[in-house]
mmCIF file of C-alpha atoms in Angstrom:
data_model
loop_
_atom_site.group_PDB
_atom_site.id
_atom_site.type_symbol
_atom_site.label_atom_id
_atom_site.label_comp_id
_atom_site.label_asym_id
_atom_site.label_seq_id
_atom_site.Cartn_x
_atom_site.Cartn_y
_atom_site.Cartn_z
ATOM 1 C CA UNK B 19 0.000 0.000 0.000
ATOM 2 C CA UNK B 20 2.671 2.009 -0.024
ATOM 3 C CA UNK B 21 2.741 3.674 -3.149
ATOM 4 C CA UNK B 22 -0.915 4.976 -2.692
ATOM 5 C CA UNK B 23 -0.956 8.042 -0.777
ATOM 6 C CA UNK B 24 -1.258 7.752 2.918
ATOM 7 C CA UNK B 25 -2.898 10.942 3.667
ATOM 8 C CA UNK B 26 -5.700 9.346 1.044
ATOM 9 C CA UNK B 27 -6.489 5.804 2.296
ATOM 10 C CA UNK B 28 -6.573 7.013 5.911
ATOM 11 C CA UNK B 29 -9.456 9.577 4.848
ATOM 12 C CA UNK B 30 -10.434 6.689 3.040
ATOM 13 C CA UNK B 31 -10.442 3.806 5.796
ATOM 14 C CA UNK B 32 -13.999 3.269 6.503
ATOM 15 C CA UNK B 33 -15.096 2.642 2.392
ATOM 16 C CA UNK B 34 -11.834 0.793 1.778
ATOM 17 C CA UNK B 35 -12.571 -1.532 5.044
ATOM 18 C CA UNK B 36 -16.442 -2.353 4.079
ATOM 19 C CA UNK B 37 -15.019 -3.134 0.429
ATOM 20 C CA UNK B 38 -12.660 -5.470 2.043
ATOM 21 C CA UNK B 39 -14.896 -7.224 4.127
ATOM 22 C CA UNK B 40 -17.006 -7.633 1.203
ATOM 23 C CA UNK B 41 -14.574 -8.983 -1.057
ATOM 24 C CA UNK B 42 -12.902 -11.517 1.902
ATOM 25 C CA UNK B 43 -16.052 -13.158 2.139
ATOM 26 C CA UNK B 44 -16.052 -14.111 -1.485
ATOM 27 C CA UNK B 45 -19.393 -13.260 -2.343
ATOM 28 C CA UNK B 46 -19.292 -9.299 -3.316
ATOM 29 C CA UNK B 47 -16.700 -7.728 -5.858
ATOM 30 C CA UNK B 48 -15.971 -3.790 -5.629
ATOM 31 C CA UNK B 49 -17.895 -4.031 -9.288
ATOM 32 C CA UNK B 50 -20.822 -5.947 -7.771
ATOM 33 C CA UNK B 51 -20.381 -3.159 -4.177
ATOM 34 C CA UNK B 52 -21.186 -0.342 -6.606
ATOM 35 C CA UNK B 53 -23.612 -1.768 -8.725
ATOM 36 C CA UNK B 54 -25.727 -2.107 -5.396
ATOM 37 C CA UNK B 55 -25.462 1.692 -4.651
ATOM 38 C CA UNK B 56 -28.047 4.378 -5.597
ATOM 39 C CA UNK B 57 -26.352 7.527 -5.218
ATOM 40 C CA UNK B 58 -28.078 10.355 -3.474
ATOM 41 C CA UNK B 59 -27.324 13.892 -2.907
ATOM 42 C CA UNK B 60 -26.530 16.983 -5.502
ATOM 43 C CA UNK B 61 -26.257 16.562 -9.330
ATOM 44 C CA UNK B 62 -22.291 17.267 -8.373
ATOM 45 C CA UNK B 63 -22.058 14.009 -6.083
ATOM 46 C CA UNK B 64 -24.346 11.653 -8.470
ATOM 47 C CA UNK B 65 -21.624 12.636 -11.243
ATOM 48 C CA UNK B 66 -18.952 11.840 -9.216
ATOM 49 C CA UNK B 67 -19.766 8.341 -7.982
ATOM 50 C CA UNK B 68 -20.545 7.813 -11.966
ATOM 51 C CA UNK B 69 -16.787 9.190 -12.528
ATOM 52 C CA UNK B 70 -15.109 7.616 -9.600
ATOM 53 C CA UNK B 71 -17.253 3.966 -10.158
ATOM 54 C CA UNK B 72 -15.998 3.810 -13.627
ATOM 55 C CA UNK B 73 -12.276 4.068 -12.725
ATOM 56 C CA UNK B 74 -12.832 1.704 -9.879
ATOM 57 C CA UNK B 75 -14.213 -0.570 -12.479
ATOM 58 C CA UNK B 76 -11.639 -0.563 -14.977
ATOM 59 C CA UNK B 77 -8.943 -2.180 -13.337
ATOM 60 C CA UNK B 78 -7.411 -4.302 -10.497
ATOM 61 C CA UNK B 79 -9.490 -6.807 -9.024
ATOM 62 C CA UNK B 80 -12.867 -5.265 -10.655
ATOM 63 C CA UNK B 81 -10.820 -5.729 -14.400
ATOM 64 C CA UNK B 82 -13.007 -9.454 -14.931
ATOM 65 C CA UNK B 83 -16.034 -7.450 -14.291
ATOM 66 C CA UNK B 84 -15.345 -4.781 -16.151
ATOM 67 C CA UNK B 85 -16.397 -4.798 -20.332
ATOM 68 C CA UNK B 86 -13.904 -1.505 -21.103
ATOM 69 C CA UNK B 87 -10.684 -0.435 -19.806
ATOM 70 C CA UNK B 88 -11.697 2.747 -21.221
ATOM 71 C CA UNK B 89 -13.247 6.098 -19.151
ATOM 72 C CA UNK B 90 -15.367 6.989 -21.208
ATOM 73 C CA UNK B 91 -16.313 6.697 -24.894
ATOM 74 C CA UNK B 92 -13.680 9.262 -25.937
ATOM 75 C CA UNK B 93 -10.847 6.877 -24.451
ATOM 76 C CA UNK B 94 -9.472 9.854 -22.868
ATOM 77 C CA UNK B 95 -8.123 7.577 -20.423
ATOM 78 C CA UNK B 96 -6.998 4.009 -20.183
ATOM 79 C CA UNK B 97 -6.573 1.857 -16.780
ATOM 80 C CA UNK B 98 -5.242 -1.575 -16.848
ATOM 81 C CA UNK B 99 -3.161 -4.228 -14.296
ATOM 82 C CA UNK B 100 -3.116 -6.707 -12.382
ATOM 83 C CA UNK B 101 -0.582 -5.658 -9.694
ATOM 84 C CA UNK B 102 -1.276 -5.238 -5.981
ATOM 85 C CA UNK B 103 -1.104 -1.532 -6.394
ATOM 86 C CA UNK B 104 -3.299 -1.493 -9.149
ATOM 87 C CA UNK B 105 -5.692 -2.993 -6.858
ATOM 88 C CA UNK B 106 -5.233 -0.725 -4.302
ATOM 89 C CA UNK B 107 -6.266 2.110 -7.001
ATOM 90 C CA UNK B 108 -9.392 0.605 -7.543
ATOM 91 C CA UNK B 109 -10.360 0.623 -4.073
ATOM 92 C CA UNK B 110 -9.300 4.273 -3.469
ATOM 93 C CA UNK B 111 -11.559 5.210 -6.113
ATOM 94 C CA UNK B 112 -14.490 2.851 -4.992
ATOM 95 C CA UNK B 113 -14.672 4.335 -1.822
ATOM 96 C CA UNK B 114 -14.636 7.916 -2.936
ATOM 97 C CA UNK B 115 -17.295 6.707 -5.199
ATOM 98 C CA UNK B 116 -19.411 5.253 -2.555
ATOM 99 C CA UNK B 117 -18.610 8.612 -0.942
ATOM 100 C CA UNK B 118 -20.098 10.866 -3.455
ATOM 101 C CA UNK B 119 -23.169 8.023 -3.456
ATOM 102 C CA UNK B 120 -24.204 9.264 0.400
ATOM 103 C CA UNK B 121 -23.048 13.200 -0.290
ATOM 104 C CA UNK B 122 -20.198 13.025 1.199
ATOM 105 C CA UNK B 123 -17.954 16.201 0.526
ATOM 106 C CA UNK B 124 -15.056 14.148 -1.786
ATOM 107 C CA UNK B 125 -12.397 16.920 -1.844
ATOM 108 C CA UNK B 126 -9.509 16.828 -4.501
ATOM 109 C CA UNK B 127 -6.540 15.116 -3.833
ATOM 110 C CA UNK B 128 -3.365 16.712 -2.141
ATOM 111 C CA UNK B 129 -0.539 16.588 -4.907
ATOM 112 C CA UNK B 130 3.041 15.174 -3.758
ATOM 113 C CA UNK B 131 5.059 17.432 -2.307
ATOM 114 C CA UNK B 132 7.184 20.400 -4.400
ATOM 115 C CA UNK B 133 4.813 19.284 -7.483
ATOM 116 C CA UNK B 134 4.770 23.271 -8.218
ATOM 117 C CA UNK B 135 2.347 22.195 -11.619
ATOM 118 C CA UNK B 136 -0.038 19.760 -9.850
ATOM 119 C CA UNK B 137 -0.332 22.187 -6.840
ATOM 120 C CA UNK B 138 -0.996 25.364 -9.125
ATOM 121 C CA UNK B 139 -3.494 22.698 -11.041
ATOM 122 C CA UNK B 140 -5.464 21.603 -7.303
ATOM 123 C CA UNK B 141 -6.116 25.552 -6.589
ATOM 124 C CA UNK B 142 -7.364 26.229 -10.426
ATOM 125 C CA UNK B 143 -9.687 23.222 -10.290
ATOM 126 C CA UNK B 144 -10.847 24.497 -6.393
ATOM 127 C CA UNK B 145 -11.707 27.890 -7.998
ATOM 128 C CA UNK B 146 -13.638 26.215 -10.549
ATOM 129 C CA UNK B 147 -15.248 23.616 -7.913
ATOM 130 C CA UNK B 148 -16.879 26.839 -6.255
ATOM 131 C CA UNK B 149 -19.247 27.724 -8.796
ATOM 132 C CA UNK B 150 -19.164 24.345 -11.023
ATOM 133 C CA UNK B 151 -20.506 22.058 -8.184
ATOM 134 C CA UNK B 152 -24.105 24.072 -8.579
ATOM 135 C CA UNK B 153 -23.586 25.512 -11.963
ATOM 136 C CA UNK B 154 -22.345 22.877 -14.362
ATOM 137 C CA UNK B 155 -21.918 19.560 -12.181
ATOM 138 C CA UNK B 156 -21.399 16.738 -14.562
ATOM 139 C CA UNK B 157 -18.088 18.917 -15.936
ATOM 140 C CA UNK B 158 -17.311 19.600 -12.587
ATOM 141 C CA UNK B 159 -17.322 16.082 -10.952
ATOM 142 C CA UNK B 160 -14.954 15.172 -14.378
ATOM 143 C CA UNK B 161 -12.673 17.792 -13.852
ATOM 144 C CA UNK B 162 -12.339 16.490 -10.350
ATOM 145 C CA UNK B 163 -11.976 13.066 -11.568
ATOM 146 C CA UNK B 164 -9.400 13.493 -13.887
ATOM 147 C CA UNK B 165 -7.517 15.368 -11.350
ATOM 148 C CA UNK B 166 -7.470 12.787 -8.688
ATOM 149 C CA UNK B 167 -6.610 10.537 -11.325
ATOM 150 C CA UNK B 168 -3.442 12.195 -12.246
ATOM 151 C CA UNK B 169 -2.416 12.257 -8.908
ATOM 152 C CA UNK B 170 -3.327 9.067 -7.492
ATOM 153 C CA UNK B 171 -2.379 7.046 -10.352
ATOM 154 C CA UNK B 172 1.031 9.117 -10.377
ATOM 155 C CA UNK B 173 2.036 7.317 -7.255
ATOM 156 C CA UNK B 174 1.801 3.649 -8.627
ATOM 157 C CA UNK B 175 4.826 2.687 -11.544
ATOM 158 C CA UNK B 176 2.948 0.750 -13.694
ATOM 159 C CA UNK B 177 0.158 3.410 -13.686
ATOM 160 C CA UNK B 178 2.388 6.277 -14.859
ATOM 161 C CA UNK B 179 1.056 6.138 -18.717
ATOM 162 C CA UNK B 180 -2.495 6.248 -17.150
ATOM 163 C CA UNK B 181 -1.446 9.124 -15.288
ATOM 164 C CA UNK B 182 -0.248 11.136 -18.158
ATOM 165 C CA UNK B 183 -3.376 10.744 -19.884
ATOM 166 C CA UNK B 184 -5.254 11.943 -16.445
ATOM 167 C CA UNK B 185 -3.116 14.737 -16.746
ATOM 168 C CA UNK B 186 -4.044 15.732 -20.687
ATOM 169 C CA UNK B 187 -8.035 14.894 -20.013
ATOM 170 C CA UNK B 188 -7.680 16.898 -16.929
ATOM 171 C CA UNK B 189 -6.658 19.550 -19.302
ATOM 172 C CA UNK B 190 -9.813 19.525 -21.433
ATOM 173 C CA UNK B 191 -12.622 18.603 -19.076
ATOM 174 C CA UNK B 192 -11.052 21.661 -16.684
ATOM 175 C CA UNK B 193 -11.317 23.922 -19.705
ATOM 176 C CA UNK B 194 -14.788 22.386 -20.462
ATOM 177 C CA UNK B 195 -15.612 23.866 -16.800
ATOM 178 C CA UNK B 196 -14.377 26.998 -16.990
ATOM 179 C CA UNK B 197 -16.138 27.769 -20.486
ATOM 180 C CA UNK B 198 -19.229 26.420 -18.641
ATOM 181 C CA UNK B 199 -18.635 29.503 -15.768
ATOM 182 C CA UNK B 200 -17.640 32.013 -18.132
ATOM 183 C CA UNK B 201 -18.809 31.482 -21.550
ATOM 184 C CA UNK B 202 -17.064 33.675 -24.631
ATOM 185 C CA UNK B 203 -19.690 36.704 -24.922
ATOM 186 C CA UNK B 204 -21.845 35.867 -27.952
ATOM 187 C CA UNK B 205 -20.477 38.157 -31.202
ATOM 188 C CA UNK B 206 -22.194 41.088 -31.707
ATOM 189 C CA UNK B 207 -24.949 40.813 -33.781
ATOM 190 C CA UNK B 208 -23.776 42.369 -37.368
ATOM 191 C CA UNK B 209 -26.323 45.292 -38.633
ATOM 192 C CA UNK B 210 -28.720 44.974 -40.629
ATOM 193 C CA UNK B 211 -27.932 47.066 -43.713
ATOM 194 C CA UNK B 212 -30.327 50.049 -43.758
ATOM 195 C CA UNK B 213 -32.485 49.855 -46.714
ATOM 196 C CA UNK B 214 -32.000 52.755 -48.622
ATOM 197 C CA UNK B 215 -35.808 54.155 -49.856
ATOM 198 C CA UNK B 216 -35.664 52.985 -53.487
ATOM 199 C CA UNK B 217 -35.002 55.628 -56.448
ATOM 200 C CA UNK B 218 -38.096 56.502 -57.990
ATOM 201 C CA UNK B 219 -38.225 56.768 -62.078
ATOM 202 C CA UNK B 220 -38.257 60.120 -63.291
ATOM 203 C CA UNK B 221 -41.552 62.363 -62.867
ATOM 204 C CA UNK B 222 -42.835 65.874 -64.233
ATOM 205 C CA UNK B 223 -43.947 68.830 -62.141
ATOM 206 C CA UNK B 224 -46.030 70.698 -64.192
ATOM 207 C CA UNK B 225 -46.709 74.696 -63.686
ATOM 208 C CA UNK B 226 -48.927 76.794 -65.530
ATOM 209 C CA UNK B 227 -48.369 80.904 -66.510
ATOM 210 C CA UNK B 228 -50.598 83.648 -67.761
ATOM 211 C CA UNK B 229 -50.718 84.482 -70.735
ATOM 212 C CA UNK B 230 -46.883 87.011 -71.635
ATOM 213 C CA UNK B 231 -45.851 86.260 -68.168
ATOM 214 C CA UNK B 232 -43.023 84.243 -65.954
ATOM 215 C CA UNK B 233 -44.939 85.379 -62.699
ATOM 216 C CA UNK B 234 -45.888 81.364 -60.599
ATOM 217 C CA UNK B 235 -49.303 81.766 -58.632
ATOM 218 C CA UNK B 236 -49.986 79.941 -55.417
ATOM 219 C CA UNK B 237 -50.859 77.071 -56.907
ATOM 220 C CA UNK B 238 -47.572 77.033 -58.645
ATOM 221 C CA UNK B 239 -45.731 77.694 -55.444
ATOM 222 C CA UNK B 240 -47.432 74.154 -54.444
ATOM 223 C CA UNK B 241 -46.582 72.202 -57.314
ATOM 224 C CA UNK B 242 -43.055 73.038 -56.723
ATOM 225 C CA UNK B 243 -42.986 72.217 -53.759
ATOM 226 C CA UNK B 244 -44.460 68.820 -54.305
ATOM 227 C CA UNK B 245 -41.790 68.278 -56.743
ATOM 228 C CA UNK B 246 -38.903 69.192 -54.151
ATOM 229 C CA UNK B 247 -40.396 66.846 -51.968
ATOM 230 C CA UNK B 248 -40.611 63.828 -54.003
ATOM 231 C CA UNK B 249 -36.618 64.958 -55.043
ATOM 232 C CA UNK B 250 -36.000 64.183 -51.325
ATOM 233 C CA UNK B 251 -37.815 61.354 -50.984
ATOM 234 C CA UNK B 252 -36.917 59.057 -54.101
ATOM 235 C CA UNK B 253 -33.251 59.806 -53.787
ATOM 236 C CA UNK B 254 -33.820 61.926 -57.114
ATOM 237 C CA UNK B 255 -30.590 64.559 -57.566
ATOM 238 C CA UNK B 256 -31.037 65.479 -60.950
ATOM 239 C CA UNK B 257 -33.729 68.251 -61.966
ATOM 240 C CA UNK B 258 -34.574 68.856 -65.414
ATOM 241 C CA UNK B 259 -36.564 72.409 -66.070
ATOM 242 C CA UNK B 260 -37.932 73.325 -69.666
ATOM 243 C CA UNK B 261 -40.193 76.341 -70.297
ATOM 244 C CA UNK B 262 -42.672 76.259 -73.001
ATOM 245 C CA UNK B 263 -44.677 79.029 -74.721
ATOM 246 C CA UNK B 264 -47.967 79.040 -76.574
ATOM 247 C CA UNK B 265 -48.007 79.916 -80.446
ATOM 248 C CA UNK B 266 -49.036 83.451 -79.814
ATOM 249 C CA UNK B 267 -46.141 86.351 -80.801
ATOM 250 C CA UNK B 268 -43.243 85.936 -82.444
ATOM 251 C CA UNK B 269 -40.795 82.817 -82.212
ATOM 252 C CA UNK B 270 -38.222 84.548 -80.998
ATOM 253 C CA UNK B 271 -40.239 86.411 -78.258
ATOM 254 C CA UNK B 272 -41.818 83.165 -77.355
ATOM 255 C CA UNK B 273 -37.971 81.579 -76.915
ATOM 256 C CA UNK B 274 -36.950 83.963 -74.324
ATOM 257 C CA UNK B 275 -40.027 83.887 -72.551
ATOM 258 C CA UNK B 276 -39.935 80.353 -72.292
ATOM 259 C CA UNK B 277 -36.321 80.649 -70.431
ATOM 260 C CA UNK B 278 -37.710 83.092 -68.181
ATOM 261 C CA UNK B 279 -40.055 80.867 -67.223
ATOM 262 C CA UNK B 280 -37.668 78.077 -66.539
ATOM 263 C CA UNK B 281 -35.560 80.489 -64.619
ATOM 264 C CA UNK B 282 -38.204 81.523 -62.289
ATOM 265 C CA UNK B 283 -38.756 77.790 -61.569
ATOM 266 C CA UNK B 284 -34.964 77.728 -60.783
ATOM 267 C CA UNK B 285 -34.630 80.398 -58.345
ATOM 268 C CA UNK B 286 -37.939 78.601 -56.529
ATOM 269 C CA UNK B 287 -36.464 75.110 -55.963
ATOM 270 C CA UNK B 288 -33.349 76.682 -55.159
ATOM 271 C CA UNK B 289 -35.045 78.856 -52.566
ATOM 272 C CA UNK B 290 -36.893 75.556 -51.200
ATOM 273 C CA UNK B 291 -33.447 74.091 -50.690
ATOM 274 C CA UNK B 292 -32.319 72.295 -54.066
ATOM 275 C CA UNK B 293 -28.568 72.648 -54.951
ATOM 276 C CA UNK B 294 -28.218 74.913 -57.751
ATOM 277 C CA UNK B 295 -25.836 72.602 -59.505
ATOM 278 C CA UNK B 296 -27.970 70.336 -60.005
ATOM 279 C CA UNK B 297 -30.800 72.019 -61.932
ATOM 280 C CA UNK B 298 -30.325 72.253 -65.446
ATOM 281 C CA UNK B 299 -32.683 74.997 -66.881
ATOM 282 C CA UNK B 300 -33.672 75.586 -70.888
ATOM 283 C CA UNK B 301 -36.440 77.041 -72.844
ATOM 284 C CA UNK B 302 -37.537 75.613 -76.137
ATOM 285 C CA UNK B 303 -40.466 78.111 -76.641
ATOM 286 C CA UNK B 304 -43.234 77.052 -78.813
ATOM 287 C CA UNK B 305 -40.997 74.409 -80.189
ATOM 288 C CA UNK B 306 -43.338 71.842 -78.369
ATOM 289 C CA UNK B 307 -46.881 71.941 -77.483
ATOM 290 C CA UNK B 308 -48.629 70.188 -75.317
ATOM 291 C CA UNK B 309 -51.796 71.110 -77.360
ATOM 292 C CA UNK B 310 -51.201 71.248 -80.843
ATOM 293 C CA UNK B 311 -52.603 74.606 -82.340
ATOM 294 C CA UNK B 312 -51.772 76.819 -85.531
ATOM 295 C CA UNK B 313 -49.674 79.485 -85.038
ATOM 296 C CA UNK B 314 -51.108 82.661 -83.069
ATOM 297 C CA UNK B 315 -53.224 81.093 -80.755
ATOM 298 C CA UNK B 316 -53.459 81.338 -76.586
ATOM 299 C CA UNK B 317 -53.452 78.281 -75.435
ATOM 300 C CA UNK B 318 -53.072 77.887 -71.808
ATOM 301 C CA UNK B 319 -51.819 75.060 -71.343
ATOM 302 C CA UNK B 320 -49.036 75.430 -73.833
ATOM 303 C CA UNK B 321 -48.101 78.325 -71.511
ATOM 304 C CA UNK B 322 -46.405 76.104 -69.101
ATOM 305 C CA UNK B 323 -43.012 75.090 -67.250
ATOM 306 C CA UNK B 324 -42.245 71.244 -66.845
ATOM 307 C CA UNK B 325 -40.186 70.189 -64.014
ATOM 308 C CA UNK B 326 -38.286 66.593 -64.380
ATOM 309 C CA UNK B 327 -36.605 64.396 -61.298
ATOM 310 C CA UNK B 328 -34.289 62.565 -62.777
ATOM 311 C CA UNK B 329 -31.709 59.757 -60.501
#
């Protein structure tokens, strides 16, 4: 008994003694001693008598009971012999396991002395014990499982391969635990992409004049404005402005008064907030009518000024 750890088997007399008994009188086998057990207590001691049964079962003198050497389906970790001390294992973990069954406290085990890397590893798992015993049990109890198995299996020659592979799965099942206690924040959910208000195809503002005038009336004034508004709202930066005349006067006449006109319309929009730039103004006088007529004749609504909202 030797190479198990003193400090451990004397915590652990009682189990280890009924286990003994058990076993002397020929009829009950560690295997058979936990298979008899329903395990009480927290979530965090019903995972560990799972843990700590299955590494009593997979070797020593529970090995003929046992149908894989393996601790779990991952074969993280591998226990086999036949030696004295191998049987010796099996009943330190059997009686931690039986332990855990009545929720008993099972505490870690105490590393060998000036292990600086198993001692730093016993206060990182105790940290994690704190919250994981409520929080996330079944990673936990593993954690603690590995741990123990490290050490304890650490002490025994034959068992040192076993131990190393303690040592990695302890790795992962304490890093398990610790994602479990503080999980990565979830990324930040990307934007949505703001839908831009689709363009709307190109629409005329019509305006209507007197007859020999460039003067807009109220209900011009609105029709502008209902164009600079729908500018704004369809994403529309191009404005188009084209005066037109009716067939009265001369053609020349009519061809400046139709650029006054489209002028006038200018300096309104412009007023009403539309960028200057992006007006382009022209008058094509009676060049086309909206009502076709000879030549000479006041038609009104010839007499007009056409605004465009262009993309």
């Amino acid at each position: 008994m030797a190479s198990v750890s003193k400090s451990n088997l004397i915590r652990l007399i009682p189990a280890l003694g009924l286990i003994a008994t058990l076993a002397a009188c020929g009829s009950t086998t560690i295997s058979e001693e936990l298979d008899a057990v329903t395990p009480t207590g927290s979530p965090f001691s019903q995972a560990q008598f799972k843990d700590y049964s299955f590494l009593a079962r997979s070797f020593g003198d529970a090995a003929e009971n046992s149908t894989s050497s393996a601790f779990d389906s991952d074969s993280s970790m591998s226990l086999t012999g036949t030696s004295s001390d191998v049987s010796d294992l099996a009943g330190v973990y059997a009686a931690k396991a039986l332990a855990a069954a009545k929720g008993d406290e099972v505490l870690p085990e105490t590393p060998p002395d000036a292990d600086a890397d198993a001692d730093a590893a016993r206060l990182r798992l105790l940290r994690g014990l704190e919250e994981g015993r409520a929080k996330a049990p079944v990673d936990a109890a593993r954690a603690q499982a590995d741990f123990d198995c490290w050490i304890l299996n650490g002490h025994v020659d034959s068992q040192h391969a076993a131990a190393e592979a303690c040592h990695r799965s302890f790795g992962a099942s304490m890093a398990r635990l610790e994602s479990d206690l503080n999980p990565a924040p979830a990324p930040a959910p990307t934007p949505a992409p703001v839908a831009s208000a689709p363009m709307a195809p190109a629409a005329n503002y019509t305006v209507y004049f007197d007859w020999d005038s460039w003067t807009l009336t109220a209900e011009d004034l609105t029709t502008i404005t209902e164009a600079i508004n729908a500018a704004r709202a369809g994403q529309q930066s191009h404005i188009i402005v084209v005066g037109h005349t009716d067939t009265s006067g001369s053609a020349g006449f009519n061809q400046g008064l139709s650029v006054r006109r489209a002028e006038v319309v200018k300096e309104v929009l412009v007023q009403m907030g539309a960028r200057p730039e992006a007006i382009q103004t022209s008058g094509v006088g009676e060049g086309d009518l909206a009502v076709q007529t000879g030549d000479g004749v006041k038609e009104a609504k010839n007499r007009r000024t056409v605004i465009t909202l262009q993309p």
